[in-house]
Coordinates of C-alpha atoms in Angstrom, one line a residue:
Chain A
X1 CA 53.7 3.6 -18.0
X2 CA 52.0 1.6 -15.3
X3 CA 54.2 0.7 -12.4
X4 CA 54.4 -2.9 -11.3
X5 CA 52.7 -1.9 -8.0
X6 CA 49.7 -0.3 -9.8
X7 CA 49.6 -3.3 -12.2
X8 CA 49.4 -5.7 -9.3
X9 CA 46.8 -3.6 -7.6
X10 CA 44.7 -3.5 -10.7
X11 CA 44.9 -7.3 -11.0
X12 CA 44.0 -7.7 -7.4
X13 CA 41.0 -5.4 -7.8
X14 CA 39.8 -7.5 -10.8
X15 CA 40.3 -10.7 -8.8
X16 CA 38.2 -9.2 -5.9
X17 CA 35.5 -8.1 -8.3
X18 CA 35.4 -11.5 -9.9
X19 CA 35.3 -13.3 -6.6
X20 CA 32.5 -11.1 -5.3
X21 CA 30.5 -11.6 -8.5
X22 CA 31.0 -15.4 -8.2
X23 CA 29.5 -15.2 -4.7
X24 CA 26.8 -12.6 -5.3
X25 CA 25.3 -14.1 -8.5
X26 CA 24.6 -17.6 -6.9
X27 CA 23.4 -15.9 -3.8
X28 CA 20.9 -13.9 -5.8
X29 CA 19.8 -17.1 -7.5
X30 CA 19.3 -18.9 -4.2
X31 CA 17.3 -15.9 -2.8
X32 CA 15.2 -15.8 -6.0
X33 CA 14.5 -19.5 -5.9
X34 CA 13.8 -19.4 -2.2
X35 CA 11.1 -16.7 -2.8
X36 CA 9.2 -18.9 -5.2
X37 CA 7.1 -21.2 -3.0
X38 CA 7.1 -24.9 -3.7
X39 CA 4.0 -26.3 -5.3
X40 CA 2.0 -28.2 -2.8
X41 CA 0.7 -31.6 -3.9
X42 CA -3.0 -31.8 -3.3
X43 CA -4.7 -35.2 -3.5
X44 CA -7.0 -35.0 -6.5
X45 CA -10.6 -35.3 -5.4
X46 CA -12.9 -36.9 -8.1
X47 CA -16.1 -36.2 -6.3
X48 CA -17.6 -35.3 -2.9
X49 CA -20.8 -35.6 -1.1
X50 CA -21.7 -31.9 -1.1
X51 CA -24.7 -32.1 1.2
X52 CA -27.8 -34.0 2.1
X53 CA -30.9 -33.0 0.1
X54 CA -32.5 -31.5 3.2
X55 CA -29.5 -29.2 3.8
X56 CA -30.2 -27.1 0.7
X57 CA -33.9 -26.0 0.7
X58 CA -35.6 -24.8 -2.5
X59 CA -34.2 -21.5 -3.8
X60 CA -31.0 -21.6 -1.7
X61 CA -27.4 -22.6 -2.0
X62 CA -24.4 -23.9 -0.1
X63 CA -20.7 -23.5 -0.7
X64 CA -18.6 -26.6 -0.3
X65 CA -14.9 -27.6 -0.8
X66 CA -14.0 -29.8 -3.8
X67 CA -10.3 -30.3 -3.0
X68 CA -9.2 -26.7 -2.6
X69 CA -11.8 -25.3 -4.9
X70 CA -14.9 -23.5 -3.5
X71 CA -18.0 -24.8 -5.2
X72 CA -21.5 -23.3 -5.0
X73 CA -24.3 -25.9 -5.1
X74 CA -27.7 -24.4 -5.8
X75 CA -31.2 -25.8 -5.4
X76 CA -33.1 -23.8 -8.1
X77 CA -36.6 -22.6 -7.9
X78 CA -37.5 -25.2 -10.6
X79 CA -36.3 -27.9 -8.2
X80 CA -33.0 -29.1 -9.9
X81 CA -29.5 -29.0 -8.4
X82 CA -26.6 -27.3 -10.1
X83 CA -23.0 -26.7 -9.1
X84 CA -20.5 -24.1 -10.2
X85 CA -17.1 -22.8 -9.2
X86 CA -17.9 -20.2 -6.5
X87 CA -14.9 -18.1 -7.6
X88 CA -15.8 -14.9 -9.4
X89 CA -14.0 -14.8 -12.8
X90 CA -13.3 -11.1 -12.3
X91 CA -11.0 -10.9 -9.4
X92 CA -11.5 -14.1 -7.4
X93 CA -14.0 -13.2 -4.7
X94 CA -16.5 -15.9 -3.6
X95 CA -20.0 -15.3 -5.1
X96 CA -23.3 -15.8 -3.3
X97 CA -26.7 -17.0 -4.5
X98 CA -29.6 -14.6 -4.5
X99 CA -33.1 -16.0 -4.7
X100 CA -34.9 -13.0 -6.1
X101 CA -35.4 -12.3 -9.9
X102 CA -35.7 -16.0 -10.5
X103 CA -32.3 -16.7 -8.8
X104 CA -28.8 -15.6 -9.8
X105 CA -25.2 -15.5 -8.5
X106 CA -23.9 -12.2 -7.3
X107 CA -20.4 -11.1 -6.4
X108 CA -20.3 -8.5 -3.7
X109 CA -16.8 -7.3 -4.5
X110 CA -17.5 -5.4 -7.8
X111 CA -21.1 -6.3 -8.4
X112 CA -20.7 -9.0 -11.1
X113 CA -23.7 -11.3 -11.8
X114 CA -24.2 -14.7 -13.3
X115 CA -27.4 -16.5 -14.3
X116 CA -28.4 -20.0 -13.2
X117 CA -26.4 -21.4 -16.0
X118 CA -23.3 -19.7 -14.7
X119 CA -23.2 -17.3 -17.6
X120 CA -21.8 -13.8 -16.7
X121 CA -24.8 -11.4 -17.4
X122 CA -23.8 -8.2 -15.7
X123 CA -20.8 -6.3 -14.3
X124 CA -17.1 -6.8 -14.9
X125 CA -16.7 -10.6 -14.9
X126 CA -15.1 -11.7 -18.2
X127 CA -16.1 -15.4 -18.2
X128 CA -18.9 -17.7 -17.0
X129 CA -18.6 -19.7 -13.8
X130 CA -17.2 -23.2 -14.4
X131 CA -20.0 -25.8 -14.1
X132 CA -19.6 -29.1 -12.2
X133 CA -21.7 -32.2 -12.7
X134 CA -24.2 -33.0 -10.0
X135 CA -25.8 -36.4 -9.3
X136 CA -28.3 -37.4 -6.6
X137 CA -27.7 -40.7 -4.9
X138 CA -30.4 -41.4 -2.4
X139 CA -30.3 -38.5 0.0
X140 CA -26.8 -37.3 -1.0
X141 CA -25.9 -34.6 -3.5
X142 CA -22.7 -35.6 -5.3
X143 CA -20.5 -33.0 -7.0
X144 CA -17.9 -34.4 -9.4
X145 CA -14.7 -32.8 -10.7
X146 CA -14.8 -32.1 -14.4
Chain B
X1 CA 16.7 35.9 30.3
X2 CA 20.2 34.9 31.4
X3 CA 21.2 31.4 32.2
X4 CA 23.0 30.7 35.4
X5 CA 26.7 31.2 34.5
X6 CA 27.7 27.7 35.9
X7 CA 24.9 26.1 34.0
X8 CA 26.0 28.0 30.9
X9 CA 29.5 26.6 31.3
X10 CA 28.3 23.0 31.7
X11 CA 26.0 23.5 28.7
X12 CA 28.8 24.8 26.5
X13 CA 31.1 21.9 27.6
X14 CA 28.5 19.4 26.7
X15 CA 27.9 21.0 23.3
X16 CA 31.7 21.1 22.7
X17 CA 32.1 17.5 23.7
X18 CA 29.3 16.4 21.4
X19 CA 30.5 18.7 18.6
X20 CA 34.0 17.1 18.7
X21 CA 32.4 13.7 18.3
X22 CA 29.3 14.1 16.2
X23 CA 29.7 17.6 14.6
X24 CA 26.7 18.9 16.5
X25 CA 27.5 22.6 16.2
X26 CA 28.2 22.2 12.5
X27 CA 24.9 20.5 12.0
X28 CA 23.1 23.2 14.1
X29 CA 24.8 26.0 12.0
X30 CA 23.8 24.2 8.8
X31 CA 20.2 24.1 9.9
X32 CA 20.2 27.7 11.1
X33 CA 21.5 28.8 7.7
X34 CA 18.7 26.9 6.0
X35 CA 16.0 29.3 4.8
X36 CA 12.4 28.5 3.9
X37 CA 10.8 30.8 1.2
X38 CA 8.1 33.0 2.6
X39 CA 5.1 33.3 0.1
X40 CA 1.4 32.6 0.0
X41 CA 1.9 28.8 -0.5
X42 CA 4.4 28.3 2.4
X43 CA 1.7 26.5 4.4
X44 CA 1.9 23.6 2.0
X45 CA 5.5 22.9 3.1
X46 CA 4.2 21.6 6.4
X47 CA 2.7 18.4 4.9
X48 CA 6.1 16.8 4.3
X49 CA 6.9 17.1 8.0
X50 CA 3.4 15.9 8.9
X51 CA 3.9 12.7 6.8
X52 CA 7.2 12.1 8.8
X53 CA 5.2 12.6 12.0
X54 CA 2.7 9.9 11.0
X55 CA 5.5 7.6 9.9
X56 CA 7.0 7.9 13.4
X57 CA 3.6 7.1 15.0
X58 CA 3.3 4.1 12.7
X59 CA 6.7 2.8 13.8
X60 CA 6.1 3.3 17.5
X61 CA 2.5 1.8 17.5
X62 CA 3.6 -1.0 15.1
X63 CA 6.3 -2.1 17.5
X64 CA 3.8 -2.1 20.3
X65 CA 1.3 -4.2 18.3
X66 CA 4.1 -6.7 17.4
X67 CA 4.4 -7.6 21.1
X68 CA 1.0 -9.4 21.0
X69 CA 0.3 -10.1 17.3
X70 CA 0.7 -13.6 16.0
X71 CA 1.1 -14.0 12.2
X72 CA -0.6 -17.3 11.5
X73 CA -4.1 -18.0 10.1
X74 CA -5.0 -19.9 13.2
X75 CA -3.9 -17.2 15.7
X76 CA -3.9 -13.8 13.8
X77 CA -7.5 -12.9 14.3
X78 CA -7.6 -14.1 17.9
X79 CA -4.4 -12.1 18.7
X80 CA -5.9 -8.9 17.3
X81 CA -9.1 -9.6 19.2
X82 CA -6.9 -10.1 22.3
X83 CA -5.2 -6.8 21.7
X84 CA -8.5 -5.0 21.4
X85 CA -10.4 -6.7 24.2
X86 CA -7.8 -7.7 26.9
X87 CA -4.5 -5.7 26.5
X88 CA -4.5 -2.4 28.5
X89 CA -5.0 0.4 25.9
X90 CA -4.7 -2.2 23.2
X91 CA -7.8 -0.9 21.4
X92 CA -6.4 2.6 21.5
X93 CA -2.9 1.6 20.3
X94 CA -4.4 -0.3 17.4
X95 CA -6.8 2.5 16.5
X96 CA -3.9 5.0 16.5
X97 CA -1.9 2.7 14.3
X98 CA -4.7 2.3 11.7
X99 CA -5.9 5.9 11.8
X100 CA -2.4 7.3 11.5
X101 CA -1.8 5.1 8.5
X102 CA -4.9 6.8 6.9
X103 CA -3.7 10.2 7.9
X104 CA -0.2 9.4 6.5
X105 CA -1.6 8.4 3.1
X106 CA -3.6 11.6 3.1
X107 CA -0.7 13.9 4.0
X108 CA 1.7 12.2 1.6
X109 CA -0.8 12.7 -1.2
X110 CA -1.3 16.4 -0.3
X111 CA 2.5 16.7 0.0
X112 CA 3.0 15.1 -3.4
X113 CA 0.4 17.2 -5.2
X114 CA 1.6 20.4 -3.5
X115 CA 5.2 19.6 -4.7
X116 CA 3.8 18.9 -8.1
X117 CA 1.8 22.1 -8.5
X118 CA 4.7 24.2 -7.0
X119 CA 7.0 22.4 -9.5
X120 CA 9.4 21.8 -6.7
X121 CA 10.6 18.7 -8.7
X122 CA 12.6 20.9 -11.1
X123 CA 16.3 20.9 -11.4
X124 CA 18.3 20.2 -9.2
X125 CA 15.7 18.5 -7.0
X126 CA 14.8 15.7 -9.4
X127 CA 16.1 13.0 -7.0
X128 CA 13.9 14.3 -4.2
X129 CA 10.8 13.9 -6.4
X130 CA 11.9 10.4 -7.6
X131 CA 12.6 9.2 -4.0
X132 CA 9.3 10.8 -2.8
X133 CA 7.2 9.0 -5.4
X134 CA 8.9 5.7 -4.4
X135 CA 7.9 6.6 -0.8
X136 CA 4.3 7.1 -1.8
X137 CA 4.3 3.6 -3.4
X138 CA 5.9 2.1 -0.3
X139 CA 3.3 3.8 1.9
X140 CA 0.5 2.3 -0.2
X141 CA 2.4 -1.0 0.1
X142 CA 2.3 -0.6 3.9
X143 CA -1.4 -0.1 3.7
X144 CA -2.0 -3.1 1.5
X145 CA 0.3 -5.5 3.4
X146 CA -1.0 -4.4 6.8
X147 CA -4.6 -4.8 5.7
X148 CA -4.5 -8.7 5.7
X149 CA -2.9 -9.0 9.1
X150 CA -6.1 -9.0 11.2
X151 CA -7.2 -11.9 9.1
X152 CA -10.9 -10.8 9.0
X153 CA -13.3 -11.3 6.1
X154 CA -12.9 -7.9 4.5
X155 CA -9.1 -8.1 4.8
X156 CA -9.1 -11.6 3.2
X157 CA -11.2 -10.6 0.1
X158 CA -9.3 -7.2 -0.3
X159 CA -6.1 -9.2 -0.4
X160 CA -7.7 -11.7 -2.8
X161 CA -8.6 -8.9 -5.1
X162 CA -5.3 -7.0 -4.7
X163 CA -3.1 -10.0 -5.4
X164 CA -5.4 -11.0 -8.4
X165 CA -5.1 -7.6 -10.1
X166 CA -1.5 -8.1 -11.4
X167 CA -2.5 -11.5 -12.9
X168 CA -3.9 -9.9 -16.1
X169 CA -0.3 -8.8 -17.1
X170 CA 0.9 -10.9 -19.9
X171 CA 3.8 -13.3 -19.1
X172 CA 4.7 -12.0 -15.6
X173 CA 1.3 -11.4 -14.1
X174 CA 0.8 -15.0 -12.9
X175 CA 4.3 -15.1 -11.4
X176 CA 3.7 -11.8 -9.5
X177 CA 0.5 -13.1 -8.1
X178 CA 2.1 -16.4 -7.1
X179 CA 5.0 -14.6 -5.4
X180 CA 2.8 -12.3 -3.5
X181 CA 0.5 -15.0 -2.3
X182 CA 3.2 -17.6 -1.6
X183 CA 1.0 -20.0 -3.6
X184 CA -1.9 -20.1 -5.9
X185 CA -4.5 -18.8 -3.4
X186 CA -4.6 -16.4 -0.4
X187 CA -3.6 -18.6 2.6
X188 CA -1.4 -18.7 5.6
X189 CA 1.7 -18.4 3.3
X190 CA 0.3 -15.0 2.1
X191 CA -0.2 -13.9 5.7
X192 CA 3.4 -14.6 6.6
X193 CA 4.7 -13.1 3.4
X194 CA 2.8 -9.9 3.8
X195 CA 3.7 -9.8 7.5
X196 CA 7.4 -10.0 6.7
X197 CA 7.0 -7.3 4.1
X198 CA 5.0 -5.1 6.5
X199 CA 7.2 -5.3 9.6
X200 CA 10.7 -5.8 8.2
X201 CA 11.3 -5.3 4.5
X202 CA 9.2 -2.2 3.9
X203 CA 10.2 -0.4 7.1
X204 CA 13.9 -0.9 6.3
X205 CA 13.5 0.3 2.7
X206 CA 11.3 3.2 3.8
X207 CA 13.8 4.4 6.5
X208 CA 16.6 4.3 4.0
X209 CA 14.8 6.2 1.4
X210 CA 13.3 8.7 3.9
X211 CA 16.9 9.4 5.1
X212 CA 18.0 10.0 1.5
X213 CA 14.9 12.2 0.8
X214 CA 15.4 14.3 3.9
X215 CA 19.2 14.6 3.4
X216 CA 18.7 15.9 -0.2
X217 CA 16.0 18.2 1.0
X218 CA 18.4 19.7 3.5
X219 CA 21.2 20.0 1.0
X220 CA 19.2 21.6 -1.7
X221 CA 17.0 23.7 0.6
X222 CA 13.3 24.3 0.1
X223 CA 12.2 25.1 -3.5
X224 CA 10.4 28.3 -4.3
X225 CA 7.5 28.2 -6.8
X226 CA 8.2 29.8 -10.2
X227 CA 7.0 33.4 -10.4
X228 CA 5.3 33.6 -6.9
X229 CA 6.3 36.8 -5.2
X230 CA 7.7 36.5 -1.7
X231 CA 5.7 38.0 1.2
X232 CA 8.7 38.9 3.2
X233 CA 12.2 37.7 4.1
X234 CA 12.7 34.0 4.1
X235 CA 12.0 32.1 7.3
X236 CA 14.8 30.5 9.2
X237 CA 14.4 26.7 9.3
X238 CA 15.8 26.6 12.8
X239 CA 14.1 27.6 15.0
X240 CA 11.1 29.3 13.2
X241 CA 10.0 26.7 10.7
X242 CA 10.8 23.9 13.1
X243 CA 8.5 25.5 15.6
X244 CA 5.7 25.7 13.0
X245 CA 6.3 22.0 12.3
X246 CA 6.2 21.3 16.0
X247 CA 2.9 23.1 16.4
X248 CA 1.5 21.2 13.4
X249 CA 2.6 17.9 14.9
X250 CA 0.8 18.8 18.1
X251 CA -2.4 19.6 16.3
X252 CA -2.1 16.4 14.3
X253 CA -1.6 14.4 17.6
X254 CA -4.7 15.9 19.1
X255 CA -6.7 15.1 15.9
X256 CA -5.3 11.5 15.8
X257 CA -6.0 10.9 19.5
X258 CA -9.6 12.3 19.1
X259 CA -10.3 10.1 16.1
X260 CA -8.8 7.0 17.6
X261 CA -10.9 7.4 20.8
X262 CA -14.1 8.6 19.0
X263 CA -14.0 6.1 16.2
X264 CA -12.1 3.0 17.4
X265 CA -11.1 0.8 14.5
X266 CA -13.3 -2.3 14.4
X267 CA -12.6 -6.0 13.6
X268 CA -14.9 -7.9 11.3
X269 CA -15.7 -11.6 11.4
X270 CA -12.8 -14.1 11.1
X271 CA -11.8 -14.8 7.5
X272 CA -13.4 -17.8 5.8
X273 CA -12.0 -18.5 2.4
X274 CA -15.1 -20.6 1.5
X275 CA -17.7 -17.9 2.5
X276 CA -19.2 -15.4 0.1
X277 CA -17.6 -12.0 0.0
X278 CA -19.7 -9.8 2.4
X279 CA -22.1 -7.2 1.2
X280 CA -20.6 -3.7 0.9
X281 CA -17.0 -5.0 0.8
X282 CA -14.6 -2.2 -0.3
X283 CA -10.8 -1.5 0.1
X284 CA -9.5 1.4 2.0
X285 CA -10.5 4.9 0.7
X286 CA -7.1 5.5 -0.9
X287 CA -7.8 2.5 -3.3
X288 CA -11.4 3.6 -4.0
X289 CA -10.5 5.3 -7.3
X290 CA -8.9 2.0 -8.5
X291 CA -11.7 0.0 -7.1
X292 CA -14.4 2.1 -8.8
X293 CA -12.5 2.0 -12.1
X294 CA -12.3 -1.8 -12.0
X295 CA -16.0 -1.9 -11.1
X296 CA -17.3 0.2 -14.0
X297 CA -15.0 -1.0 -16.7
X298 CA -16.6 -3.6 -19.0
X299 CA -15.1 -7.1 -19.1
X300 CA -13.5 -6.4 -22.5
X301 CA -12.3 -3.2 -24.2
X302 CA -11.1 -3.7 -27.8
X303 CA -10.5 -7.4 -27.2
X304 CA -8.3 -6.6 -24.1
X305 CA -9.5 -7.6 -20.6
X306 CA -10.7 -4.7 -18.5
X307 CA -8.1 -5.4 -15.8
X308 CA -5.3 -5.4 -18.3
X309 CA -6.4 -2.0 -19.5
X310 CA -6.5 -0.6 -15.9
X311 CA -3.1 -2.2 -15.2
X312 CA -1.5 -0.7 -18.3
X313 CA -2.9 2.7 -17.8
X314 CA -1.9 2.7 -14.1
X315 CA 1.7 1.6 -14.8
X316 CA 2.1 4.0 -17.7
X317 CA 0.6 7.0 -15.8
X318 CA 2.8 6.1 -12.8
X319 CA 6.0 5.9 -14.8
X320 CA 5.2 9.2 -16.6
X321 CA 4.3 10.8 -13.2
X322 CA 7.6 9.6 -11.7
X323 CA 9.6 11.0 -14.6
X324 CA 7.8 14.4 -14.6
X325 CA 11.0 16.3 -13.7
X326 CA 12.5 15.2 -17.0
X327 CA 9.4 15.7 -19.0
X328 CA 8.6 19.2 -17.8
X329 CA 11.6 20.8 -19.5
X330 CA 10.2 24.4 -19.1
X331 CA 10.2 24.1 -15.3
X332 CA 13.9 23.3 -15.3
X333 CA 14.3 26.7 -17.1
X334 CA 12.2 28.4 -14.5
X335 CA 9.3 28.8 -16.9
X336 CA 5.8 27.6 -16.1
X337 CA 4.0 25.2 -18.4
X338 CA 0.2 25.3 -18.0
X339 CA -0.2 21.9 -19.7
X340 CA 1.6 20.2 -16.8
X341 CA -0.6 22.1 -14.3
X342 CA -3.7 21.0 -16.3
X343 CA -2.4 17.4 -16.2
X344 CA -2.2 17.6 -12.4
X345 CA -5.7 19.0 -12.2
X346 CA -7.1 16.2 -14.4
X347 CA -5.4 13.5 -12.3
X348 CA -6.6 15.1 -9.0
X349 CA -10.1 15.5 -10.5
X350 CA -10.2 11.9 -11.6
X351 CA -9.0 10.5 -8.3
X352 CA -11.4 12.7 -6.3
X353 CA -14.4 11.9 -8.6
X354 CA -13.8 8.2 -8.6
X355 CA -13.2 8.2 -4.8
X356 CA -16.4 10.1 -4.2
X357 CA -18.3 7.9 -6.6
X358 CA -17.1 4.8 -4.8
X359 CA -17.8 6.3 -1.4
X360 CA -21.4 7.4 -2.3
X361 CA -22.4 4.3 -4.2

């Protein structure tokens, strides 16, 4: 038979375990929530002046910011302007434009390649680059958010 | 040689004083009674001690670097440049820190595979293997988290890729990436997070587990490979094997200093998240096998993404490797199983082949 002393001690232990649990669980929740960074509100940018026409010579490209997104604006060998997300769809590196072989986008991280329509044509990228509309207003190249 | 009697008395008194308080003589007796098996593979036992040596170098040089390093995107690159260019011996201290991290990964890998092939993980040393594998992962974590700290272009894109890799995991992948980066992209938040991991969280966890690992190693003693004949009587850990460790540490120090002076670790251009990844960008050599696998795998394999396949294989292989002591039931009965040896050879072969492929391409 359990003595009254042992019984009291058992109850006391249970109370201590309960109290500790009541403290530890919310503490873990607080730490867990603290680790998740708050989402930053970024003002939505509908369009930007990416460059002046003279800034991107024929068969070259420039990387610009559209909000927080890197966009690559290319002046193709045929003379038109196109814009795509500059983020490689494989593992997120920034692609570069290469003017040989008729022009294409290359990612130096794992050798992924995209054609001038943004389509993934070689290497590990699983998806095409997202295109962005380009309009020319006077001397300005305007890139709009899709 | 005889000690001066008076000095001997003082020495004995000091030892007695310490023994009463911190059990010094008991500890010494314990170490003197520990024996290291003497056979043709005894040499490989030195790599555990070497890893510990490089960890100590990491801690000392890391503390020194902390005195000047500033973990913000605005100041990180400049502070590392300041350490290299202005601080007396700063270039040397940083080079020793970086090179010893490379040596540490090398020795921990040799240590792990030597333990594997000698089947030192078998009963009753399972917990030593389990804690050792966690230490390997934490060491790779040290390498990964420390890589971004100089905030140069290579570091930036390596972190971009490294934090993007878990994303392909269904359900939790995005959350892991978000937590690691402290947001949706690599930024100043990522730098402070990885800095906290590198200088506080990982060192604390590593020191705890290293203590546990070493304690168990002392309690269980050194394992002897199955069926390997002994060359002679076992070697006393104290002082004979400790002297061998000591000599190895000295040789390693000379090699480390020579490499740090001869090949000082450089610093690239400052990170620009809107610049193309530079040509020839690659992670550190110990991630080359993973890098090359990601590079050669097609975008889709049986309707699954290439990264998901790599992640799944990596996690499953890692878990099986971790649980080897419980899978190799023959080893627990002191019987050799050639299939497990073959598995080890295949894994080493794969890692070496992919690493060489990445290095030569």
